[in-house]
Amino acid sequence: MSVRNEPAITPELVKEHGLTPDEYQRVLAILGRTPTYTELGVFSVMWSEHCSYKSSRAFLGRFPTRGPRVLQGPGENAGVVDIGHGWALAFKMESHNHPSYIEPYQGAATGVGGIMRDVFTMGARPIANLNLLRFGRPEHPKTPYLLDRVVAGIAGYGNCMGVPTVGGELFFDGSYDSNCLVNAMTVGLLRADRIFRGNASGPGNAVLYVGSKTGRDGIHGATMASEAFGEGSEEKRPTVQVGDPFTEKLLLEACLELMEKDIIIGIQDMGAAGLTSSSCEMAGRAGTGVELNLERVPMRETGMTPYELMLSESQERMLMVVKQGGEEEARAVFQKWDLDAEVVGRVTSDGMLRARWHGEVVAEIPAREISDQAPEYERPRSRPRYLDETAKLDESSIPVPSDLNATLVRLLGSPNLCSRRWVWRQYDHQVMVGTVEGPGGGAAVVRLPQTGTGVALTAGCNSRYVFLDPRLGGCIAVAECARNISCTGATPIALTDCLNFGSPENPEVLWTFVEAIEGVSEASEKLDIPVVSGNVSFYNETSGSAVFPTPAIGMVGVMEDVTRAIGIGFSQAGMRVALIGQFRPQAGGSEYLAAIHGKTAGTPPALDLAAEARVQSLVRKLAGDGLLKAAQDVSDGGVAVALAEMCLRPGQPMGVTVRLPGPAASRPDVLLFGETQSSILIAFAPEMEAAVRAAASSADVLFVPLGMTGGAKLVIEGLIDAPLDHLRDAHENGLKKVLEHSRAGAA
């Protein structure tokens, strides 16, 4: 089949489109002929790593995805879980890493816009955004610029949409110098019996294009996201989309209004690969075909070609299938909201994706073959050689600091432990007036006025742990997110993931990827937290140097009585402070070792998932019974940093005096700053101590009384005696000071 005015297909053109010779032979076999130029573009984006998961599909099935609350697992635009009272949550996390490095403002903004569309296509109104961010060393000349623009992009889009950004995580390391990570997560609320899905069923039904007009922005964005960076990467700015949150707000309201009319058969965001992926995937899921008349697509640029229309990733667009006869009713809703709405095709029964341009067929491809039958690779894997070296950590060679107070101050002001207030103050985290616990703690809590219940939300991953031990690190990523949810009093119920790694063609990277999946899967299964959605982001590397493996975890939890939600801060004097769970601090893999001694070595702290489950269950029970005033897990920076954060969290700092458990021969620095798992600090009224002790004993969880709140110092007897003013200055101004110093050096 030949098409007028399209380039001839040559081996060079095939290579430019990222298809291997074997993949091109597969294209020829599917079509039985040479593809048109438009068809070549369609195969290129649909079979890109970003869209097809061709190097990861073989392993993703290991995730536990089912549970009594799961209404929709992986495979749709977002996962959906039942939260009771007739309501459900839809949520997902996705990456926008490459675009955010190339053009940080628009890359981050359109990442937020895209994930919100994934959620409201399910019929859910977005109620909260979170993000997980990774940047290079603060002293790297590009880091301040990337951080400034990414944060501005996230704020600019989310704030304009009126959706609060309630939490997230920020981490700096040299492995991200040339590849920042921007992972965006959205959580939405919907009726449990009103879930919309992306399928094109019912031959004869109308295919409706709604939203913004199509331009040339984002063409081959999916392909770009499936390549490693190298020389000239920043010249790829044309592949980064441009977002318009005001249009997306109109699109959200129009879609939700139309969803009340019961005429939508299926709906999907035109995200990566645009019109191509939405039409292919909707038809593929339903076992139908779709015929498109591309000249009917609303365009904002002149002279656009069928190739460009099929591959454009212009933002704020949806493809939906509406019941035959409902076209005018649907169009009227979108016209009311000043949005384009055009019937661009029909569902067919022949299983083909067919695109016409003024009557001429420019593409005719079996929809299921291109959406479901992409190549699948199980590439070679080998254990990374660096693990033999990083495992060698001789703690005796690490000097004990002469001034532990100064070390604590330095840690609290260090890039990975200082306050993120500079970041989250740019986000509107109170819009919708449902935020009970906002940014700054381990997890946010949002009140649901429809039910009087609450949801807890968090996102995180200790990338250094995954680098040092991928399986254990993946396991800890799930456990720590669940612990943060549990510390609010909520029960973790489901998670989404965003798996950020280097090139899967590198056997060591792929080995790490598979090991991390095994760790995430094990913890998810043992803690009964199914994986309901997710994203894989490969090729996060430049010139062969990969980022730390980062399997980001986003998690949701529920609580029946949101008034029982607890934060991390000491709120009044005279509270008893205790530790529940294990307390086995070690230097290996710690932030202390990296920030103070410049070493990334050793192994992460051991994790006993059975003990972890008991500790989390206990803290939830104590919170639910109204026995706790505060809870904080012991993680990055160790128990000293955790206590300092509890002292500094409220508007009025509150001191504490404690005595730590541990043998007299313990290294004081490791006791204070070493990291451990399954360990939670709690605060409670003195009269509640007997009940707390009894609950811990019944749960077979260690209970260790530490001390009492009060005063204006953090005192750890025999080790730390630090005025809160000094700690607060270091903590609150740490990020600002680090970045100002870096900006001055770059000027």
XYZ file of C-alpha atoms in Angstrom:
747
model
C 0.000 0.000 0.000
C 1.417 3.372 -0.972
C 0.241 6.776 0.132
C 0.648 10.000 -1.793
C 3.279 12.460 -0.576
C 4.728 10.133 2.068
C 8.425 9.186 2.168
C 9.514 5.807 0.862
C 10.432 3.273 3.535
C 14.184 2.647 3.664
C 16.423 0.785 6.142
C 17.717 4.164 7.318
C 14.182 5.406 7.989
C 13.331 2.237 9.891
C 16.448 2.682 12.064
C 15.561 6.325 12.738
C 12.238 5.079 14.103
C 13.963 2.877 16.685
C 12.857 -0.478 15.258
C 15.411 -3.274 15.148
C 15.767 -5.362 11.966
C 13.971 -8.262 13.682
C 11.136 -5.989 14.790
C 10.794 -4.625 11.277
C 10.542 -8.160 9.914
C 7.749 -8.726 12.409
C 5.987 -5.628 11.079
C 6.242 -7.020 7.544
C 4.822 -10.340 8.707
C 1.845 -8.682 10.442
C 1.008 -6.451 7.485
C 2.006 -8.799 4.678
C 3.509 -5.796 2.904
C 5.747 -2.754 3.347
C 4.273 -0.292 5.854
C 3.289 3.213 4.929
C 5.169 6.059 6.558
C 2.279 6.619 8.964
C 2.171 2.922 9.824
C 5.901 2.917 10.479
C 5.401 5.763 12.936
C 2.552 3.899 14.629
C 4.645 0.753 15.093
C 7.588 2.836 16.267
C 5.732 4.452 19.154
C 3.561 1.467 20.097
C 6.556 -0.857 20.180
C 8.769 1.608 22.032
C 9.880 0.545 25.487
C 7.787 3.323 26.983
C 4.519 2.028 25.500
C 5.053 -1.719 25.072
C 7.127 -2.650 28.159
C 8.874 -5.142 25.904
C 11.820 -5.613 28.284
C 9.774 -5.716 31.492
C 6.461 -7.485 30.743
C 8.013 -10.884 31.414
C 8.613 -9.895 35.055
C 5.724 -7.616 36.004
C 3.361 -10.557 36.415
C 5.197 -11.410 39.648
C 3.442 -8.594 41.485
C 0.496 -9.598 43.695
C -2.400 -7.641 42.163
C -5.549 -9.076 43.733
C -7.307 -8.499 47.022
C -10.763 -8.029 48.494
C -10.588 -4.264 47.959
C -9.210 -4.334 44.396
C -11.838 -3.246 41.876
C -9.391 -2.629 39.021
C -5.815 -3.830 38.875
C -3.000 -3.176 36.383
C -3.870 -2.826 32.716
C -6.133 0.205 32.841
C -5.445 3.919 33.080
C -5.307 3.669 36.894
C -5.911 1.142 39.649
C -9.096 1.315 41.724
C -9.655 0.115 45.308
C -12.797 -0.026 47.432
C -12.674 2.174 50.547
C -16.168 1.383 51.806
C -19.412 3.359 52.091
C -19.924 2.964 48.330
C -16.753 4.879 47.417
C -13.421 3.985 45.832
C -10.009 5.494 45.125
C -8.370 5.549 41.696
C -4.638 6.190 41.721
C -1.448 5.755 39.766
C 2.137 7.021 39.579
C 4.014 7.671 36.347
C 7.365 9.069 35.258
C 8.150 12.139 33.202
C 11.904 11.886 33.598
C 13.396 12.550 30.173
C 11.059 15.465 29.346
C 11.789 17.049 32.733
C 15.520 16.960 32.171
C 15.212 18.417 28.666
C 12.616 21.090 29.508
C 12.000 20.965 33.270
C 9.018 23.282 33.623
C 6.869 21.774 30.879
C 8.205 18.281 31.484
C 7.094 18.349 35.115
C 3.855 20.224 34.416
C 2.708 17.809 31.719
C 3.687 14.886 33.925
C 1.215 16.180 36.514
C -1.416 16.845 33.858
C -1.024 13.402 32.324
C -1.372 11.487 35.571
C -4.445 13.500 36.544
C -6.064 12.595 33.211
C -5.284 8.922 33.819
C -7.223 9.177 37.076
C -10.256 11.136 35.935
C -10.709 8.908 32.880
C -11.670 6.251 35.430
C -14.545 8.487 36.563
C -12.691 9.839 39.599
C -12.336 13.428 40.724
C -8.672 14.049 41.672
C -8.359 14.875 45.375
C -4.586 14.851 45.904
C -1.253 14.887 44.096
C 2.120 13.625 45.310
C 5.522 13.393 43.672
C 8.882 11.700 44.022
C 11.841 13.756 42.799
C 15.490 12.845 42.275
C 18.220 15.302 41.336
C 21.994 15.263 41.063
C 24.441 16.642 43.583
C 23.341 20.051 44.893
C 26.717 21.459 43.871
C 26.244 20.290 40.277
C 25.756 23.430 38.137
C 22.490 22.203 36.629
C 20.805 20.953 39.817
C 19.440 24.298 41.119
C 17.989 25.124 37.699
C 16.332 21.737 37.310
C 14.945 21.775 40.842
C 13.611 25.332 40.509
C 11.870 24.663 37.206
C 10.530 21.204 38.054
C 9.001 22.445 41.306
C 7.558 25.455 39.487
C 6.063 23.181 36.820
C 4.466 20.884 39.391
C 3.079 23.863 41.313
C 1.940 25.717 38.228
C -0.149 22.834 36.927
C -1.502 21.372 40.167
C -2.326 24.737 41.729
C -4.236 25.871 38.638
C -6.220 22.634 38.624
C -7.284 23.199 42.224
C -5.886 19.845 43.358
C -3.721 19.889 46.523
C -0.174 18.551 46.371
C 0.007 16.943 49.790
C 3.262 15.007 49.897
C 6.263 13.531 48.203
C 9.974 12.913 48.461
C 13.126 14.716 47.363
C 16.572 13.098 47.195
C 19.937 14.192 45.818
C 22.755 11.986 44.550
C 25.453 12.220 41.907
C 23.960 9.322 39.969
C 21.138 11.683 38.943
C 23.454 14.472 37.706
C 22.414 13.950 34.078
C 19.082 12.201 34.613
C 16.652 13.714 37.076
C 13.594 11.667 38.011
C 10.151 13.264 38.153
C 7.485 10.774 39.217
C 3.957 12.155 39.584
C 1.089 10.503 41.483
C -2.602 11.398 41.597
C -5.361 9.994 43.796
C -9.017 10.433 42.843
C -12.373 9.662 44.465
C -15.222 7.908 42.645
C -18.319 5.874 43.269
C -17.375 2.216 43.541
C -20.095 1.237 41.061
C -19.215 3.906 38.467
C -15.811 2.903 37.112
C -15.025 3.878 33.514
C -12.513 1.939 31.454
C -10.653 2.382 28.200
C -12.310 0.069 25.721
C -13.902 0.566 22.322
C -16.775 -1.884 22.295
C -19.951 -1.854 20.207
C -19.387 -1.682 16.442
C -21.091 1.414 15.085
C -20.530 3.472 18.221
C -18.956 6.877 17.712
C -15.304 7.655 18.418
C -15.213 11.150 19.868
C -12.146 13.386 20.085
C -12.482 15.914 22.932
C -10.311 18.590 24.499
C -7.573 20.754 23.037
C -6.612 20.978 19.406
C -3.718 18.897 18.090
C -0.355 20.461 17.380
C 3.130 19.223 16.598
C 4.369 19.189 20.199
C 5.399 15.865 21.677
C 5.791 13.968 18.410
C 7.901 10.882 19.170
C 7.900 11.704 22.884
C 7.365 8.015 23.702
C 10.305 7.058 21.510
C 12.525 9.680 23.153
C 11.559 8.319 26.571
C 12.754 4.886 25.404
C 16.326 5.970 24.735
C 19.307 6.724 26.931
C 20.712 10.249 26.907
C 23.903 11.100 25.125
C 25.402 13.984 23.214
C 22.757 16.383 21.930
C 20.004 15.226 24.281
C 18.932 18.777 25.048
C 18.176 19.307 21.354
C 15.105 17.085 21.842
C 12.998 19.923 23.257
C 10.434 19.609 20.408
C 9.488 16.170 21.793
C 8.377 17.741 25.095
C 4.694 18.615 25.260
C 3.294 21.972 26.353
C 0.616 21.925 29.031
C -2.391 24.154 29.722
C -3.892 23.462 33.172
C -6.825 25.807 32.620
C -7.939 23.738 29.635
C -7.418 20.560 31.636
C -9.680 21.918 34.383
C -12.421 22.420 31.790
C -11.759 18.942 30.388
C -12.038 17.404 33.855
C -15.380 19.047 34.560
C -16.767 18.245 31.106
C -15.767 14.580 31.336
C -17.234 14.165 34.824
C -20.462 15.844 33.703
C -20.787 13.577 30.682
C -20.078 10.535 32.840
C -23.311 11.290 34.701
C -25.315 10.854 31.486
C -24.585 7.169 30.921
C -23.611 7.430 27.262
C -19.856 6.785 27.525
C -18.774 3.278 26.519
C -15.039 3.829 27.009
C -12.599 6.673 27.559
C -8.840 7.060 27.461
C -6.318 9.849 27.776
C -4.289 10.659 24.681
C -1.000 10.399 26.557
C 2.183 8.782 25.267
C 1.748 8.123 21.518
C -1.391 10.248 21.510
C -4.198 9.283 19.152
C -2.318 6.123 18.182
C -2.093 4.542 21.617
C -5.571 5.552 22.758
C -7.277 4.118 19.666
C -5.113 0.962 19.473
C -5.389 0.116 23.151
C -9.127 0.756 23.385
C -9.802 -1.437 20.368
C -7.312 -4.077 21.509
C -8.954 -4.442 24.936
C -12.404 -4.828 23.377
C -11.379 -7.094 20.477
C -12.824 -4.598 18.000
C -11.500 -2.194 15.410
C -11.508 1.572 15.035
C -11.764 3.581 11.857
C -10.528 7.180 12.053
C -11.036 10.090 9.670
C -7.981 12.156 10.454
C -9.067 15.271 8.583
C -11.759 15.675 11.273
C -9.197 15.957 14.086
C -9.213 19.538 15.464
C -5.840 21.098 14.580
C -4.115 24.200 15.828
C -1.402 24.193 13.143
C -1.678 24.286 9.373
C -0.355 21.650 7.025
C -0.361 18.798 9.528
C 0.099 15.335 8.049
C -1.550 12.023 8.984
C 1.781 10.923 10.510
C 1.861 13.986 12.762
C -1.784 13.667 13.766
C -1.356 10.047 14.790
C 1.846 10.646 16.777
C 1.311 14.069 18.336
C 1.323 14.108 22.136
C -0.411 17.445 22.510
C -1.888 17.720 25.976
C -5.417 17.936 27.409
C -7.038 15.553 24.906
C -9.239 12.488 25.359
C -10.593 9.820 23.072
C -13.938 8.372 24.010
C -16.453 5.958 22.583
C -20.054 7.049 23.026
C -23.270 5.194 22.355
C -24.577 5.482 18.810
C -27.041 8.345 18.789
C -25.415 10.095 21.756
C -22.974 12.135 19.701
C -24.858 15.428 19.814
C -25.540 15.161 23.533
C -21.841 14.577 24.166
C -20.806 17.390 21.855
C -23.154 19.791 23.615
C -21.523 19.127 26.989
C -18.037 19.856 25.682
C -19.153 22.917 23.744
C -20.638 24.265 26.992
C -17.150 24.009 28.485
C -15.577 25.667 25.387
C -13.809 22.496 24.299
C -13.520 20.830 20.930
C -15.582 17.679 20.485
C -15.601 15.977 17.103
C -16.713 12.578 15.907
C -13.512 11.366 14.251
C -14.467 7.750 13.634
C -16.486 4.673 14.457
C -15.944 1.370 16.195
C -15.778 -1.487 13.679
C -16.039 -5.249 13.955
C -13.027 -6.191 11.818
C -10.322 -5.706 14.463
C -8.385 -3.183 12.381
C -7.019 0.227 13.240
C -7.760 2.058 10.035
C -6.869 5.709 9.494
C -8.124 7.668 6.505
C -7.002 11.039 5.222
C -9.627 12.665 3.020
C -10.849 9.213 2.052
C -7.432 7.683 1.385
C -6.355 4.864 3.715
C -3.004 5.857 5.260
C -2.822 3.131 7.913
C -4.479 -0.257 8.279
C -3.102 -2.398 11.094
C -4.581 -5.194 13.234
C -5.319 -3.380 16.512
C -4.706 -6.293 18.862
C -1.399 -7.215 17.225
C -0.006 -3.745 17.686
C -1.381 -3.174 21.187
C -1.042 -6.639 22.759
C 1.445 -8.509 20.589
C 4.457 -6.233 20.748
C 7.846 -7.974 20.962
C 8.669 -9.307 24.404
C 12.272 -9.780 25.468
C 13.846 -11.630 28.333
C 17.289 -10.145 27.993
C 20.472 -11.428 29.654
C 20.907 -10.665 33.360
C 23.979 -10.723 35.578
C 24.710 -9.644 39.132
C 26.471 -6.233 39.174
C 30.166 -6.424 39.864
C 30.060 -3.303 42.035
C 28.139 -5.204 44.729
C 31.273 -7.105 45.732
C 33.015 -3.821 46.498
C 30.153 -1.936 48.127
C 29.515 -4.843 50.495
C 32.980 -4.361 52.017
C 32.409 -1.915 54.847
C 34.839 -1.901 57.740
C 33.106 0.193 60.402
C 36.308 0.384 62.411
C 37.798 2.506 59.620
C 35.081 5.139 60.050
C 36.126 7.750 62.631
C 33.684 8.551 65.421
C 32.897 12.304 65.301
C 34.362 14.247 68.181
C 31.280 16.485 68.420
C 28.003 14.566 68.159
C 25.937 17.737 68.583
C 27.650 19.301 65.584
C 27.169 16.085 63.607
C 23.433 16.131 64.298
C 23.210 19.770 63.219
C 25.126 18.962 60.058
C 22.866 16.018 59.269
C 19.677 18.013 59.839
C 20.941 20.630 57.403
C 22.188 18.138 54.815
C 20.451 17.979 51.393
C 18.625 14.702 51.993
C 17.473 15.340 55.571
C 16.751 19.050 55.769
C 13.233 20.473 55.639
C 11.507 20.470 52.236
C 9.423 23.508 53.202
C 10.963 25.540 50.347
C 9.481 22.993 47.946
C 6.044 22.355 49.386
C 5.311 25.980 50.221
C 5.095 26.489 46.464
C 2.323 23.907 46.271
C -1.244 24.626 47.332
C -1.727 21.768 49.774
C -4.885 23.087 51.457
C -7.188 23.653 48.467
C -10.426 21.608 48.803
C -9.997 22.097 52.607
C -9.693 18.362 53.129
C -6.034 18.166 54.115
C -5.677 17.025 57.729
C -1.941 16.254 57.668
C -0.044 17.895 54.825
C 3.547 17.854 53.584
C 6.430 17.549 56.024
C 5.628 14.229 57.639
C 5.864 10.637 56.518
C 2.363 10.530 55.038
C -0.422 12.998 54.323
C -3.997 12.553 55.522
C -7.019 13.810 53.574
C -10.572 13.959 54.940
C -13.381 12.660 52.704
C -16.469 14.768 53.402
C -18.637 12.253 51.538
C -18.015 9.603 54.199
C -16.383 11.280 57.198
C -13.488 8.860 56.793
C -9.919 9.632 55.810
C -7.228 8.437 53.453
C -3.487 8.494 54.083
C -1.113 8.939 51.148
C 2.628 8.637 50.724
C 5.339 8.174 48.099
C 8.919 7.108 48.668
C 11.878 4.835 48.088
C 15.342 4.647 49.623
C 17.285 4.495 46.341
C 20.599 3.994 48.116
C 19.295 0.810 49.743
C 18.182 -0.523 46.336
C 21.608 0.262 44.886
C 23.324 -1.673 47.689
C 20.907 -4.630 47.756
C 18.168 -4.488 45.109
C 15.922 -7.186 46.556
C 16.147 -5.998 50.152
C 15.920 -2.388 48.998
C 12.723 -3.103 47.061
C 11.303 -4.842 50.096
C 12.176 -1.917 52.367
C 10.643 0.596 49.932
C 7.244 -1.042 50.434
C 7.693 -1.553 54.189
C 8.736 2.061 54.835
C 5.807 3.487 52.860
C 3.444 1.176 54.735
C 5.043 2.208 58.038
C 4.515 5.882 57.199
C 0.849 5.186 56.422
C 0.449 3.170 59.630
C 2.033 5.949 61.708
C -0.947 8.168 60.838
C -3.324 5.499 62.153
C -4.441 4.403 58.676
C -4.341 0.875 57.249
C -2.315 0.523 54.019
C -4.540 -1.078 51.347
C -2.824 -0.838 47.945
C 0.153 0.579 46.102
C 1.278 1.854 42.747
C 4.875 1.806 41.555
C 7.138 3.706 39.192
C 10.193 1.603 38.367
C 13.071 3.909 37.348
C 16.187 2.134 36.035
C 18.931 2.408 33.433
C 19.071 0.500 30.168
C 17.521 -2.991 30.191
C 20.060 -3.920 27.530
C 22.689 -3.795 30.278
C 22.568 -7.219 31.995
C 23.530 -5.726 35.365
C 20.725 -3.152 35.212
C 18.177 -5.804 34.270
C 19.344 -8.112 37.081
C 18.871 -5.243 39.513
C 15.422 -4.527 38.064
C 14.249 -8.120 38.494
C 15.666 -8.357 42.015
C 13.901 -5.137 42.997
C 10.623 -6.499 41.619
C 11.105 -9.620 43.725
C 11.633 -7.472 46.819
C 8.602 -5.272 46.143
C 6.507 -8.370 45.446
C 7.581 -10.143 48.623
C 6.791 -7.180 50.856
C 3.510 -6.482 49.068
C 2.407 -10.063 49.556
C 3.531 -10.416 53.174
C 2.032 -7.057 54.199
C -1.142 -7.678 52.154
C -0.799 -4.534 50.021
C -1.561 -5.408 46.368
C -0.005 -3.583 43.408
C -2.897 -2.109 41.406
C -1.126 0.114 38.877
C 2.320 1.226 37.860
C 4.845 2.353 35.313
C 8.280 1.271 34.080
C 10.845 3.894 33.125
C 13.993 2.468 31.558
C 16.968 4.183 29.908
C 17.538 6.624 32.771
C 21.213 6.921 32.009
C 23.681 9.072 30.139
C 26.664 7.761 28.246
C 26.364 4.380 29.979
C 26.103 5.750 33.530
C 22.761 4.807 35.127
C 20.863 6.415 37.982
C 20.489 4.651 41.290
C 17.816 1.989 40.775
C 14.659 3.648 42.053
C 11.480 1.560 42.349
C 9.315 4.389 43.641
C 6.309 3.346 45.692
C 3.066 5.305 46.026
C 0.660 3.991 48.640
C -2.812 4.677 49.977
C -4.376 3.780 53.322
C -7.782 4.227 54.919
C -9.017 5.163 58.381
C -12.619 5.056 59.557
C -12.317 7.943 62.020
C -10.232 10.733 60.559
C -10.355 12.619 63.860
C -8.022 9.937 65.236
C -5.311 10.740 62.668
C -1.962 11.518 64.272
C 1.053 13.467 63.118
C 4.751 13.160 63.863
C 5.240 16.190 66.113
C 5.421 16.513 69.885
C 2.514 18.799 70.720
C 2.824 19.357 74.488
C 5.112 18.899 77.461
C 4.841 15.941 79.783
C 4.182 13.337 77.101
C 5.884 9.972 77.513
C 8.090 8.868 74.607
C 8.821 5.249 73.799
C 10.121 3.056 71.023
C 8.175 0.077 69.722
C 9.622 -2.615 67.497
C 13.183 -3.525 66.694
C 16.135 -1.232 67.318
C 19.271 -2.522 65.594
C 20.972 0.546 64.120
C 23.803 0.073 61.651
C 25.998 2.355 59.599
C 25.781 0.398 56.331
C 23.733 2.170 53.662
C 22.901 5.053 55.995
C 22.496 8.717 55.223
C 25.003 9.344 58.018
C 27.640 7.306 56.225
C 26.975 9.120 52.930
C 26.563 12.694 54.210
C 29.247 12.743 56.900
C 31.802 10.244 55.615
C 31.162 10.334 51.861
C 30.610 6.578 51.594
C 27.845 4.594 49.918
C 28.652 1.124 51.138
C 27.591 -1.767 53.312
C 24.203 -3.427 53.251
C 20.802 -2.001 54.211
C 19.372 -2.898 57.609
C 17.782 -6.333 57.854
C 14.009 -6.538 57.529
C 11.794 -9.155 59.170
C 8.430 -8.766 57.441
C 6.539 -10.704 60.115
C 7.910 -8.377 62.800
C 7.195 -5.400 60.544
C 3.554 -6.437 60.202
C 3.186 -6.740 63.985
C 4.719 -3.325 64.653
C 2.521 -1.629 62.075
C -0.605 -3.377 63.314
C 0.213 -2.266 66.858
C 0.710 1.408 66.003
C -2.582 1.408 64.077
C -4.405 -0.116 67.049
C -2.885 2.365 69.480
C -3.885 5.262 67.229
C -7.358 3.876 66.642
C -7.904 3.450 70.379
C -6.960 7.085 70.938
C -3.842 6.269 72.946
C -1.240 8.140 70.860
C -0.359 11.790 70.405
C 2.378 11.272 67.784
C 4.217 8.544 65.876
C 7.319 8.639 63.695
C 9.247 5.807 62.120
C 13.008 5.562 62.591
C 14.515 5.679 59.127
C 16.944 8.019 57.284
C 19.331 9.628 59.754
C 18.508 7.231 62.574
C 16.821 7.782 65.908
C 18.502 11.142 66.602
C 17.131 12.668 63.400
C 13.707 11.109 64.002
C 13.553 12.641 67.482
C 14.719 16.011 66.166
C 11.982 15.974 63.517
C 9.387 15.218 66.195
C 10.672 18.149 68.220
C 10.612 20.517 65.236
C 7.404 19.480 63.506
C 4.820 21.712 65.263
C 4.579 25.475 64.947
C 5.939 25.695 68.499
C 8.984 23.396 68.879
C 8.866 21.026 71.845
C 11.957 19.526 73.446
C 12.476 16.018 74.757
C 14.848 14.197 77.083
C 15.472 10.503 76.428
C 17.862 7.680 77.193
C 18.556 5.273 74.340
C 18.784 1.507 74.748
C 21.997 -0.167 73.705
C 25.101 -1.824 75.106
C 27.753 0.406 76.627
C 30.211 -0.725 73.959
C 28.008 0.545 71.098
C 29.504 3.188 68.872
C 27.679 6.388 69.820
C 27.490 7.629 66.224
C 25.921 4.397 65.013
C 23.523 4.329 67.959
C 22.381 7.859 67.147
C 22.542 7.982 63.356
C 22.593 4.370 62.224
C 19.474 3.125 60.483
C 17.132 0.300 61.337
C 13.820 -1.205 60.243
C 10.533 -1.979 62.002
C 11.116 0.730 64.595
C 8.640 3.476 65.563
C 8.834 6.302 68.089
C 5.543 7.060 69.836
C 4.324 9.746 72.239
C 1.395 9.355 74.609
C -0.083 10.796 77.805
C 1.446 9.388 81.039
C -1.847 7.841 82.112
C -1.923 5.797 78.901
C 1.392 4.026 79.506
C -0.102 0.903 81.091
C -2.516 0.440 78.190
C 0.249 0.997 75.619
C 2.531 -1.504 77.357
C -0.240 -4.090 77.523
C -1.076 -3.670 73.824
C 2.594 -4.076 72.860
C 2.898 -7.203 74.986
C -0.237 -8.702 73.415
C 1.121 -7.956 69.947
C 4.531 -9.504 70.753
C 6.234 -6.186 70.016
C 9.148 -4.792 72.031
C 8.234 -1.689 74.070
C 11.109 0.509 75.295
C 10.339 3.640 77.355
C 12.747 6.436 76.412
C 11.792 9.626 78.227
C 9.502 12.661 78.341
C 8.761 15.761 76.293
C 9.441 19.258 77.601
C 11.946 22.094 77.543
C 13.684 23.727 74.605
C 16.374 21.129 73.915
C 16.819 17.711 72.391
C 18.657 15.761 75.082
C 19.808 12.214 74.485
C 21.488 11.445 77.772
C 25.248 11.154 77.550
C 25.263 11.846 73.804
C 23.300 14.906 72.603
C 22.394 18.197 74.283
C 21.223 20.531 71.523
C 19.079 23.697 71.738
C 16.105 23.433 69.391
C 16.837 26.863 67.922
C 20.143 25.567 66.527
C 18.509 22.437 65.163
C 15.624 24.370 63.648
C 17.885 26.836 61.867
C 19.913 24.021 60.306
C 16.824 22.025 59.368
C 14.650 24.834 58.013
C 17.368 26.645 56.060
C 19.471 23.700 54.932
C 18.063 23.359 51.419
C 18.074 27.098 50.824
C 21.711 27.413 51.918
C 22.872 24.459 49.838
C 21.158 25.690 46.675
C 22.208 29.316 47.126
C 25.802 28.172 47.459
C 25.440 26.102 44.303
C 23.831 28.956 42.372
C 26.618 31.303 43.441
C 29.205 28.817 42.225
C 27.475 28.482 38.861
C 27.171 32.240 38.351
